[in-house]
């Protein structure tokens, strides 16, 4: 059996799909598909970079482990999407993660937001996880088999992230006065960046049934949010949505610092292997 | 001063930490993992969690990072009732000497097939 | 005879019976379990050793966690994250084992952040380059594994069981470190120099992880009698040197010690002198990173207090709600 066959058999929805398998694919995604994979890969990468900071700083050791698992899942998704995107341009996941400049990144502003206190991180997780779950639940039906396969693995993991963030949202909202105050503040700081997640972009028109149309996820996302906020006795934050632009390479001021840290070592030794 | 949960199978009273216990201290839970279908849940260790829902999630994060399980139990350490270690003899001495409960006791039938 | 006197008398009998059983179990190489009678000193020595071990895992997360955000490839980033996360898990297993001796985790954490408890002093050295991450995996985890494998048979059941789990999970830690160094040693001249420099800096501290020479280690004797420890500090250190001397050849690097030799008479590996003064200085808090490590631990604990309180309060409220509904 040739390597191509070996990997082809692995690329079926539900199979544990590793970036190493995707790197062996013979098929190259079209440029637009690769661009779309960058969206999803960059979101996961920047989020993992943010979450990784918590390991050794969480409120309790059990939570170090929990956030670690979430960060590891996200970095796994990032590696798969970036590896797949890179196939279009003969680049590796690391070429894309370490040697692109800020305007070439496609992450949304939400994942770039600072960790803040635990409540702010949970608020961001709550939004990201609910969004990613809606997204991957639809992406499993993508007509692109690789995207569908990555989504099939990711959706199960993100389902757990969703649960984790909901559990904490309920506890912080209804724990003590202080935790409630912090949870409300965290949601308020997070909410301006929700709108960008559901904003359509010409790229999805081009992709047809390969991609998921962001605006199509909004109503189920809103319903899911409402259920949790009702149970937590929280109001939807009344704040205006911020102008995004991440998908066009227009980022928040935070991304520059994130990339400076992420890329520093790789760029100090260009061409080195690690 | 005995007691305490166990990273063991020896049962558990929660360690008494005195009346001044800070409010933030989470109780201790014992974790049991079923490693695959058809096997029993086996004690894996313990952890701290504020409540049952978080305990089972923490157990998942802590004790199944390497595919160790398909099912989990968590039990408040304080809910485990153990036999009294000082009553070891009265509890566990009786089966000693009752070899006839074991197949190996019956030597005359050795070698008989399917028996 | 008063009742109190009778009680006191029977307690003495119980203690005598308990001690006899304890001694028998140790002699038979069996295990002591949490609710067995044990000498107060045994309990104290174990609590100290296991909690120090747990603290070392938790403080030991920091030097490596500092590099998670800068790891030079995504694969390395994932591996490092998983490793540091494992260390949190190992700290947890060990705290649980120590808790069975009657000291709650909270109390141990308080002792740590109050500066009353010790942890392995090697974590007070700074991690200067990416190669240090490799050297820590190879040398520091290597030394730790050397120490820990015999502890799987420690006479205290919960400690032994925790160590079994830790050793099983740590097998990848040393390998990932070795492979980082291997990659660097076969990389550009600059990378190779980075690898050698890291090995130079971590070699002696990793040897000192086994503790002071046997003649200066008064606690070891008792610990070996109790079968908590199975081998002396020097025995384990020599065994470790023997392994490293072979492994470094695969890396194509050198150990910064010209005096390593195998002694045919004693059957042991010998090494050059170690700077035990520096060891004591670092242990006494004068390492480059002591203050930083403690501050970070304290900060995480204190910043997390409101979260732990909130979850506890929520649990209380939920329990009250269910009680009312029932």
CSV table of N, CA and C in Angstrom, one decimal, chain A residues 86-237:
chain,number,residue,atom,x,y,z
A,86,UNK,N,-1.2,24.6,4.4
A,86,UNK,CA,0.2,24.6,3.9
A,86,UNK,C,0.4,23.8,2.7
A,87,UNK,N,-0.4,22.7,2.6
A,87,UNK,CA,-0.3,21.8,1.4
A,87,UNK,C,-0.5,22.6,0.1
A,88,UNK,N,-1.3,23.7,0.2
A,88,UNK,CA,-1.6,24.5,-1.0
A,88,UNK,C,-0.4,25.2,-1.5
A,89,UNK,N,0.5,25.6,-0.6
A,89,UNK,CA,1.6,26.5,-1.0
A,89,UNK,C,3.0,25.8,-0.6
A,90,UNK,N,3.0,24.5,-0.5
A,90,UNK,CA,4.2,23.8,-0.1
A,90,UNK,C,4.8,24.3,1.1
A,91,UNK,N,4.0,24.6,2.1
A,91,UNK,CA,4.6,25.1,3.4
A,91,UNK,C,4.1,24.2,4.5
A,92,UNK,N,4.9,24.2,5.5
A,92,UNK,CA,4.6,23.3,6.7
A,92,UNK,C,3.8,24.1,7.7
A,93,UNK,N,3.2,23.4,8.7
A,93,UNK,CA,2.5,24.1,9.7
A,93,UNK,C,3.4,25.2,10.4
A,94,UNK,N,4.7,24.8,10.6
A,94,UNK,CA,5.6,25.8,11.2
A,94,UNK,C,5.9,27.0,10.4
A,95,UNK,N,6.1,26.7,9.1
A,95,UNK,CA,6.3,27.9,8.2
A,95,UNK,C,5.2,28.9,8.4
A,96,UNK,N,3.9,28.4,8.5
A,96,UNK,CA,2.8,29.3,8.6
A,96,UNK,C,2.7,29.9,9.9
A,97,UNK,N,3.0,29.1,11.0
A,97,UNK,CA,2.8,29.7,12.3
A,97,UNK,C,3.9,30.6,12.7
A,98,UNK,N,5.1,30.4,12.2
A,98,UNK,CA,6.3,31.1,12.7
A,98,UNK,C,6.8,32.2,11.7
A,99,UNK,N,6.5,32.1,10.5
A,99,UNK,CA,7.1,33.0,9.5
A,99,UNK,C,6.1,33.8,8.7
A,100,UNK,N,4.9,33.8,9.1
A,100,UNK,CA,3.9,34.8,8.5
A,100,UNK,C,4.0,36.1,9.4
A,101,UNK,N,3.7,37.2,8.7
A,101,UNK,CA,3.6,38.5,9.5
A,101,UNK,C,2.2,38.7,9.9
A,102,UNK,N,2.0,39.6,10.8
A,102,UNK,CA,0.7,39.9,11.4
A,102,UNK,C,-0.4,40.0,10.4
A,103,UNK,N,-0.2,40.8,9.3
A,103,UNK,CA,-1.4,41.0,8.4
A,103,UNK,C,-1.7,39.7,7.7
A,104,UNK,N,-0.8,38.7,7.7
A,104,UNK,CA,-1.1,37.5,7.0
A,104,UNK,C,-1.9,36.5,7.9
A,105,UNK,N,-2.0,36.8,9.2
A,105,UNK,CA,-2.8,36.0,10.0
A,105,UNK,C,-4.3,36.3,9.8
A,106,UNK,N,-5.1,35.2,10.1
A,106,UNK,CA,-6.6,35.3,9.8
A,106,UNK,C,-7.4,35.1,11.1
A,107,UNK,N,-6.8,35.2,12.2
A,107,UNK,CA,-7.6,35.0,13.5
A,107,UNK,C,-8.5,36.1,13.7
A,108,UNK,N,-9.6,35.8,14.5
A,108,UNK,CA,-10.6,36.8,14.9
A,108,UNK,C,-10.1,37.6,16.1
A,109,UNK,N,-10.6,38.7,16.4
A,109,UNK,CA,-10.2,39.5,17.5
A,109,UNK,C,-10.4,38.8,18.8
A,110,UNK,N,-11.5,38.1,18.9
A,110,UNK,CA,-11.9,37.4,20.1
A,110,UNK,C,-10.8,36.6,20.7
A,111,UNK,N,-10.2,35.7,19.9
A,111,UNK,CA,-9.1,34.9,20.5
A,111,UNK,C,-7.9,35.6,20.8
A,112,UNK,N,-7.7,36.8,20.3
A,112,UNK,CA,-6.5,37.6,20.6
A,112,UNK,C,-6.7,38.4,22.0
A,113,UNK,N,-7.9,38.4,22.5
A,113,UNK,CA,-8.1,39.2,23.7
A,113,UNK,C,-7.3,38.6,24.9
A,114,UNK,N,-6.9,39.5,25.8
A,114,UNK,CA,-6.1,39.0,26.9
A,114,UNK,C,-6.8,38.1,27.8
A,115,UNK,N,-6.0,37.3,28.6
A,115,UNK,CA,-6.6,36.3,29.5
A,115,UNK,C,-7.4,37.0,30.6
A,116,UNK,N,-6.8,38.1,31.1
A,116,UNK,CA,-7.4,38.8,32.2
A,116,UNK,C,-7.5,37.9,33.4
A,117,UNK,N,-8.5,38.1,34.2
A,117,UNK,CA,-8.6,37.2,35.4
A,117,UNK,C,-9.3,35.9,34.9
A,118,UNK,N,-9.5,34.9,35.8
A,118,UNK,CA,-10.1,33.7,35.4
A,118,UNK,C,-11.5,33.9,34.8
A,119,UNK,N,-12.2,34.8,35.3
A,119,UNK,CA,-13.6,35.0,34.8
A,119,UNK,C,-13.6,35.5,33.3
A,120,UNK,N,-12.6,36.4,33.0
A,120,UNK,CA,-12.5,36.9,31.7
A,120,UNK,C,-12.1,35.7,30.7
A,121,UNK,N,-11.2,34.9,31.2
A,121,UNK,CA,-10.8,33.8,30.4
A,121,UNK,C,-12.0,32.8,30.1
A,122,UNK,N,-12.8,32.6,31.2
A,122,UNK,CA,-14.0,31.7,31.1
A,122,UNK,C,-15.0,32.4,30.1
A,123,UNK,N,-15.2,33.7,30.2
A,123,UNK,CA,-16.1,34.4,29.3
A,123,UNK,C,-15.7,34.2,27.9
A,124,UNK,N,-14.4,34.3,27.6
A,124,UNK,CA,-13.9,34.1,26.3
A,124,UNK,C,-14.1,32.7,25.8
A,125,UNK,N,-13.7,31.7,26.7
A,125,UNK,CA,-13.9,30.3,26.4
A,125,UNK,C,-15.4,30.0,26.1
A,126,UNK,N,-16.2,30.6,26.9
A,126,UNK,CA,-17.7,30.3,26.7
A,126,UNK,C,-18.1,30.7,25.3
A,127,UNK,N,-17.7,31.9,24.8
A,127,UNK,CA,-18.1,32.3,23.5
A,127,UNK,C,-17.4,31.5,22.4
A,128,UNK,N,-16.1,31.3,22.6
A,128,UNK,CA,-15.3,30.5,21.6
A,128,UNK,C,-15.9,29.1,21.5
A,129,UNK,N,-16.1,28.5,22.6
A,129,UNK,CA,-16.4,27.0,22.6
A,129,UNK,C,-17.8,26.9,22.0
A,130,UNK,N,-18.8,27.7,22.3
A,130,UNK,CA,-20.1,27.6,21.8
A,130,UNK,C,-20.1,27.9,20.3
A,131,UNK,N,-19.3,28.9,19.9
A,131,UNK,CA,-19.1,29.2,18.4
A,131,UNK,C,-18.4,28.0,17.7
A,132,UNK,N,-17.3,27.5,18.2
A,132,UNK,CA,-16.6,26.5,17.5
A,132,UNK,C,-17.5,25.2,17.5
A,133,UNK,N,-18.3,25.0,18.5
A,133,UNK,CA,-19.1,23.8,18.5
A,133,UNK,C,-20.1,23.8,17.3
A,134,UNK,N,-20.8,25.0,17.2
A,134,UNK,CA,-21.7,25.2,16.1
A,134,UNK,C,-21.1,25.0,14.8
A,135,UNK,N,-19.9,25.6,14.7
A,135,UNK,CA,-19.1,25.6,13.4
A,135,UNK,C,-18.7,24.2,13.0
A,136,UNK,N,-18.1,23.5,13.9
A,136,UNK,CA,-17.6,22.2,13.6
A,136,UNK,C,-18.7,21.2,13.4
A,137,UNK,N,-19.8,21.4,14.1
A,137,UNK,CA,-21.0,20.5,14.0
A,137,UNK,C,-21.5,20.6,12.5
A,138,UNK,N,-21.3,21.7,11.9
A,138,UNK,CA,-21.7,21.8,10.5
A,138,UNK,C,-20.6,21.4,9.5
A,139,UNK,N,-19.4,21.7,9.9
A,139,UNK,CA,-18.3,21.5,9.0
A,139,UNK,C,-18.0,20.0,8.8
A,140,UNK,N,-18.6,19.1,9.7
A,140,UNK,CA,-18.4,17.7,9.4
A,140,UNK,C,-19.1,17.3,8.1
A,141,UNK,N,-20.1,18.1,7.6
A,141,UNK,CA,-20.7,17.9,6.4
A,141,UNK,C,-20.1,18.6,5.2
A,142,UNK,N,-18.9,19.1,5.4
A,142,UNK,CA,-18.3,19.8,4.3
A,142,UNK,C,-18.0,18.9,3.2
A,143,UNK,N,-18.0,19.4,1.9
A,143,UNK,CA,-17.8,18.5,0.8
A,143,UNK,C,-16.2,18.3,0.6
A,144,UNK,N,-15.5,19.0,1.4
A,144,UNK,CA,-14.0,18.8,1.5
A,144,UNK,C,-13.7,17.7,2.5
A,145,UNK,N,-13.3,16.5,2.1
A,145,UNK,CA,-13.2,15.4,3.1
A,145,UNK,C,-12.2,15.7,4.2
A,146,UNK,N,-11.1,16.4,3.9
A,146,UNK,CA,-10.2,16.7,5.0
A,146,UNK,C,-10.7,17.6,6.0
A,147,UNK,N,-11.3,18.7,5.6
A,147,UNK,CA,-11.9,19.6,6.5
A,147,UNK,C,-13.0,18.9,7.4
A,148,UNK,N,-13.8,18.1,6.7
A,148,UNK,CA,-14.8,17.3,7.4
A,148,UNK,C,-14.2,16.4,8.5
A,149,UNK,N,-13.1,15.8,8.1
A,149,UNK,CA,-12.5,14.8,9.0
A,149,UNK,C,-11.9,15.6,10.2
A,150,UNK,N,-11.2,16.7,10.0
A,150,UNK,CA,-10.7,17.5,11.1
A,150,UNK,C,-11.8,17.9,12.0
A,151,UNK,N,-12.9,18.4,11.4
A,151,UNK,CA,-14.0,18.9,12.2
A,151,UNK,C,-14.6,17.7,13.0
A,152,UNK,N,-14.6,16.5,12.4
A,152,UNK,CA,-15.3,15.4,13.1
A,152,UNK,C,-14.5,15.1,14.4
A,153,UNK,N,-13.2,15.2,14.4
A,153,UNK,CA,-12.5,15.0,15.7
A,153,UNK,C,-12.6,16.2,16.6
A,154,UNK,N,-12.5,17.4,16.0
A,154,UNK,CA,-12.5,18.6,16.8
A,154,UNK,C,-13.9,18.8,17.5
A,155,UNK,N,-15.0,18.4,16.9
A,155,UNK,CA,-16.3,18.7,17.4
A,155,UNK,C,-16.5,18.0,18.8
A,156,UNK,N,-15.9,16.8,18.9
A,156,UNK,CA,-16.1,16.1,20.2
A,156,UNK,C,-15.3,16.8,21.3
A,157,UNK,N,-14.1,17.2,20.9
A,157,UNK,CA,-13.3,17.9,21.9
A,157,UNK,C,-13.8,19.2,22.3
A,158,UNK,N,-14.3,20.0,21.3
A,158,UNK,CA,-14.9,21.3,21.6
A,158,UNK,C,-16.2,21.1,22.4
A,159,UNK,N,-16.9,20.0,22.3
A,159,UNK,CA,-18.1,19.8,23.1
A,159,UNK,C,-17.7,19.8,24.6
A,160,UNK,N,-16.5,19.2,24.8
A,160,UNK,CA,-16.1,19.2,26.2
A,160,UNK,C,-15.7,20.7,26.7
A,161,UNK,N,-15.1,21.4,25.8
A,161,UNK,CA,-14.7,22.8,26.1
A,161,UNK,C,-16.0,23.6,26.5
A,162,UNK,N,-17.0,23.3,25.7
A,162,UNK,CA,-18.3,24.0,25.9
A,162,UNK,C,-18.8,23.7,27.3
A,163,UNK,N,-18.8,22.4,27.6
A,163,UNK,CA,-19.3,22.0,28.9
A,163,UNK,C,-18.4,22.6,30.0
A,164,UNK,N,-17.1,22.6,29.9
A,164,UNK,CA,-16.2,23.2,30.9
A,164,UNK,C,-16.5,24.7,31.1
A,165,UNK,N,-16.7,25.4,30.0
A,165,UNK,CA,-16.9,26.9,30.2
A,165,UNK,C,-18.3,27.1,30.8
A,166,UNK,N,-19.3,26.3,30.4
A,166,UNK,CA,-20.6,26.5,31.0
A,166,UNK,C,-20.6,26.2,32.5
A,167,UNK,N,-20.0,25.1,32.9
A,167,UNK,CA,-19.9,24.8,34.3
A,167,UNK,C,-19.3,26.0,35.1
A,168,UNK,N,-18.2,26.5,34.5
A,168,UNK,CA,-17.6,27.6,35.3
A,168,UNK,C,-18.4,28.9,35.2
A,169,UNK,N,-19.1,29.1,34.1
A,169,UNK,CA,-19.9,30.3,34.0
A,169,UNK,C,-21.0,30.3,35.1
A,170,UNK,N,-21.6,29.1,35.2
A,170,UNK,CA,-22.7,29.0,36.3
A,170,UNK,C,-22.1,29.2,37.7
A,171,UNK,N,-20.9,28.6,37.9
A,171,UNK,CA,-20.4,28.7,39.3
A,171,UNK,C,-19.9,30.1,39.6
A,172,UNK,N,-19.3,30.8,38.6
A,172,UNK,CA,-18.8,32.1,38.9
A,172,UNK,C,-20.0,33.1,39.0
A,173,UNK,N,-21.0,32.9,38.2
A,173,UNK,CA,-22.1,33.8,38.2
A,173,UNK,C,-22.9,33.7,39.5
A,174,UNK,N,-23.0,32.5,40.0
A,174,UNK,CA,-23.8,32.2,41.2
A,174,UNK,C,-23.0,31.8,42.4
A,175,UNK,N,-21.7,32.1,42.4
A,175,UNK,CA,-20.9,31.7,43.6
A,175,UNK,C,-21.0,32.8,44.6
A,176,UNK,N,-20.0,33.7,44.6
A,176,UNK,CA,-20.0,34.8,45.6
A,176,UNK,C,-20.3,36.1,44.9
A,177,UNK,N,-20.5,37.1,45.6
A,177,UNK,CA,-20.7,38.5,45.0
A,177,UNK,C,-19.5,38.9,44.2
A,178,UNK,N,-18.3,38.6,44.7
A,178,UNK,CA,-17.1,38.9,43.9
A,178,UNK,C,-17.1,38.2,42.6
A,179,UNK,N,-17.3,36.9,42.7
A,179,UNK,CA,-17.2,36.1,41.4
A,179,UNK,C,-18.3,36.5,40.4
A,180,UNK,N,-19.4,36.9,40.9
A,180,UNK,CA,-20.5,37.3,40.0
A,180,UNK,C,-20.1,38.6,39.3
A,181,UNK,N,-19.6,39.6,40.2
A,181,UNK,CA,-19.1,40.8,39.6
A,181,UNK,C,-18.1,40.6,38.5
A,182,UNK,N,-17.1,39.7,38.8
A,182,UNK,CA,-16.1,39.5,37.8
A,182,UNK,C,-16.6,38.8,36.6
A,183,UNK,N,-17.5,37.9,36.7
A,183,UNK,CA,-18.1,37.2,35.6
A,183,UNK,C,-18.8,38.2,34.7
A,184,UNK,N,-19.6,39.0,35.3
A,184,UNK,CA,-20.3,40.0,34.5
A,184,UNK,C,-19.3,40.9,33.8
A,185,UNK,N,-18.3,41.3,34.5
A,185,UNK,CA,-17.3,42.2,33.8
A,185,UNK,C,-16.6,41.4,32.7
A,186,UNK,N,-16.3,40.2,32.9
A,186,UNK,CA,-15.6,39.4,31.9
A,186,UNK,C,-16.5,39.3,30.6
A,187,UNK,N,-17.8,39.0,30.8
A,187,UNK,CA,-18.6,38.9,29.7
A,187,UNK,C,-18.7,40.2,28.9
A,188,UNK,N,-18.7,41.3,29.7
A,188,UNK,CA,-18.9,42.6,29.1
A,188,UNK,C,-17.6,43.0,28.2
A,189,UNK,N,-16.5,42.6,28.7
A,189,UNK,CA,-15.2,42.8,28.0
A,189,UNK,C,-15.1,41.9,26.7
A,190,UNK,N,-15.8,40.8,26.8
A,190,UNK,CA,-15.7,39.8,25.7
A,190,UNK,C,-16.7,40.1,24.6
A,191,UNK,N,-17.9,40.6,25.0
A,191,UNK,CA,-19.0,40.7,24.0
A,191,UNK,C,-18.8,41.5,22.8
A,192,UNK,N,-18.0,42.6,22.8
A,192,UNK,CA,-17.8,43.3,21.6
A,192,UNK,C,-17.3,42.5,20.4
A,193,UNK,N,-16.6,41.4,20.7
A,193,UNK,CA,-15.9,40.6,19.7
A,193,UNK,C,-16.7,39.4,19.2
A,194,UNK,N,-18.0,39.3,19.7
A,194,UNK,CA,-18.8,38.2,19.3
A,194,UNK,C,-19.3,38.4,17.8
A,195,UNK,N,-19.6,39.7,17.5
A,195,UNK,CA,-20.2,39.9,16.1
A,195,UNK,C,-19.3,39.5,15.0
A,196,UNK,N,-18.0,39.7,15.2
A,196,UNK,CA,-17.1,39.3,14.1
A,196,UNK,C,-17.2,37.8,13.7
A,197,UNK,N,-17.5,37.0,14.7
A,197,UNK,CA,-17.5,35.6,14.5
A,197,UNK,C,-18.5,35.2,13.4
A,198,UNK,N,-19.6,36.0,13.3
A,198,UNK,CA,-20.7,35.6,12.5
A,198,UNK,C,-20.9,36.5,11.3
A,199,UNK,N,-19.8,37.3,11.0
A,199,UNK,CA,-19.8,38.1,9.8
A,199,UNK,C,-19.4,37.4,8.6
A,200,UNK,N,-20.2,37.4,7.5
A,200,UNK,CA,-19.8,36.7,6.3
A,200,UNK,C,-18.7,37.5,5.6
A,201,UNK,N,-18.1,36.8,4.6
A,201,UNK,CA,-16.9,37.3,4.0
A,201,UNK,C,-17.0,36.7,2.6
A,202,UNK,N,-16.5,37.4,1.5
A,202,UNK,CA,-16.6,36.9,0.2
A,202,UNK,C,-16.0,35.5,0.0
A,203,UNK,N,-15.0,35.2,0.8
A,203,UNK,CA,-14.4,33.8,0.7
A,203,UNK,C,-15.4,32.7,0.8
A,204,UNK,N,-16.4,32.9,1.7
A,204,UNK,CA,-17.3,31.7,1.9
A,204,UNK,C,-18.3,31.6,0.7
A,205,UNK,N,-18.6,32.7,0.0
A,205,UNK,CA,-19.4,32.6,-1.2
A,205,UNK,C,-18.7,31.7,-2.2
A,206,UNK,N,-17.4,32.0,-2.3
A,206,UNK,CA,-16.6,31.3,-3.3
A,206,UNK,C,-16.6,29.8,-3.0
A,207,UNK,N,-16.6,29.4,-1.7
A,207,UNK,CA,-16.4,28.1,-1.3
A,207,UNK,C,-17.6,27.2,-1.3
A,208,UNK,N,-18.8,27.8,-1.4
A,208,UNK,CA,-20.0,27.0,-1.4
A,208,UNK,C,-20.2,26.0,-0.3
A,209,UNK,N,-20.4,24.7,-0.6
A,209,UNK,CA,-20.6,23.8,0.5
A,209,UNK,C,-19.4,23.2,1.1
A,210,UNK,N,-18.2,23.8,0.8
A,210,UNK,CA,-17.0,23.4,1.5
A,210,UNK,C,-16.9,24.0,2.8
A,211,UNK,N,-17.3,25.3,2.9
A,211,UNK,CA,-17.2,26.1,4.2
A,211,UNK,C,-18.6,26.2,4.8
A,212,UNK,N,-18.5,26.7,6.0
A,212,UNK,CA,-19.8,27.0,6.8
A,212,UNK,C,-20.0,28.5,6.8
A,213,UNK,N,-21.1,28.9,6.4
A,213,UNK,CA,-21.4,30.4,6.3
A,213,UNK,C,-21.6,30.9,7.8
A,214,UNK,N,-20.7,31.8,8.2
A,214,UNK,CA,-20.7,32.3,9.6
A,214,UNK,C,-22.1,32.8,10.1
A,215,UNK,N,-22.7,33.6,9.2
A,215,UNK,CA,-24.0,34.1,9.6
A,215,UNK,C,-25.1,33.1,9.9
A,216,UNK,N,-24.9,31.9,9.3
A,216,UNK,CA,-25.9,30.8,9.5
A,216,UNK,C,-25.8,30.2,10.9
A,217,UNK,N,-24.7,30.5,11.6
A,217,UNK,CA,-24.6,29.9,12.9
A,217,UNK,C,-25.2,30.8,14.0
A,218,UNK,N,-25.5,32.0,13.7
A,218,UNK,CA,-25.8,33.0,14.7
A,218,UNK,C,-27.0,32.6,15.6
A,219,UNK,N,-28.1,32.2,14.9
A,219,UNK,CA,-29.3,32.0,15.7
A,219,UNK,C,-29.1,30.8,16.7
A,220,UNK,N,-28.5,29.7,16.3
A,220,UNK,CA,-28.3,28.6,17.3
A,220,UNK,C,-27.3,29.0,18.4
A,221,UNK,N,-26.3,29.8,18.0
A,221,UNK,CA,-25.4,30.3,19.0
A,221,UNK,C,-26.2,31.1,20.0
A,222,UNK,N,-27.0,32.1,19.5
A,222,UNK,CA,-27.7,32.9,20.5
A,222,UNK,C,-28.6,32.1,21.4
A,223,UNK,N,-29.3,31.1,20.8
A,223,UNK,CA,-30.1,30.3,21.7
A,223,UNK,C,-29.3,29.6,22.8
A,224,UNK,N,-28.2,29.0,22.4
A,224,UNK,CA,-27.4,28.3,23.4
A,224,UNK,C,-26.9,29.3,24.5
A,225,UNK,N,-26.5,30.5,24.0
A,225,UNK,CA,-26.0,31.4,25.0
A,225,UNK,C,-27.2,31.8,26.0
A,226,UNK,N,-28.3,32.0,25.4
A,226,UNK,CA,-29.5,32.4,26.2
A,226,UNK,C,-29.8,31.4,27.3
A,227,UNK,N,-29.8,30.1,26.9
A,227,UNK,CA,-30.1,29.0,27.9
A,227,UNK,C,-29.1,29.1,29.1
A,228,UNK,N,-27.9,29.3,28.8
A,228,UNK,CA,-26.9,29.3,29.9
A,228,UNK,C,-27.0,30.6,30.7
A,229,UNK,N,-27.1,31.7,30.0
A,229,UNK,CA,-27.2,33.0,30.8
A,229,UNK,C,-28.5,33.0,31.7
A,230,UNK,N,-29.6,32.4,31.1
A,230,UNK,CA,-30.8,32.4,31.9
A,230,UNK,C,-30.6,31.5,33.2
A,231,UNK,N,-29.9,30.4,33.0
A,231,UNK,CA,-29.7,29.5,34.2
A,231,UNK,C,-28.8,30.2,35.2
A,232,UNK,N,-27.8,31.0,34.6
A,232,UNK,CA,-26.9,31.7,35.5
A,232,UNK,C,-27.4,33.0,36.1
A,233,UNK,N,-28.7,33.3,35.6
A,233,UNK,CA,-29.3,34.6,36.0
A,233,UNK,C,-28.4,35.8,35.6
A,234,UNK,N,-27.9,35.7,34.4
A,234,UNK,CA,-27.1,36.8,33.8
A,234,UNK,C,-27.8,37.5,32.6
A,235,UNK,N,-27.6,38.7,32.4
A,235,UNK,CA,-28.1,39.4,31.3
A,235,UNK,C,-27.1,39.4,30.1
A,236,UNK,N,-27.6,39.4,28.9
A,236,UNK,CA,-26.8,39.5,27.8
A,236,UNK,C,-26.1,40.9,27.9
A,237,UNK,N,-24.8,41.0,27.8
A,237,UNK,CA,-24.1,42.3,27.9
A,237,UNK,C,-24.7,43.3,26.9
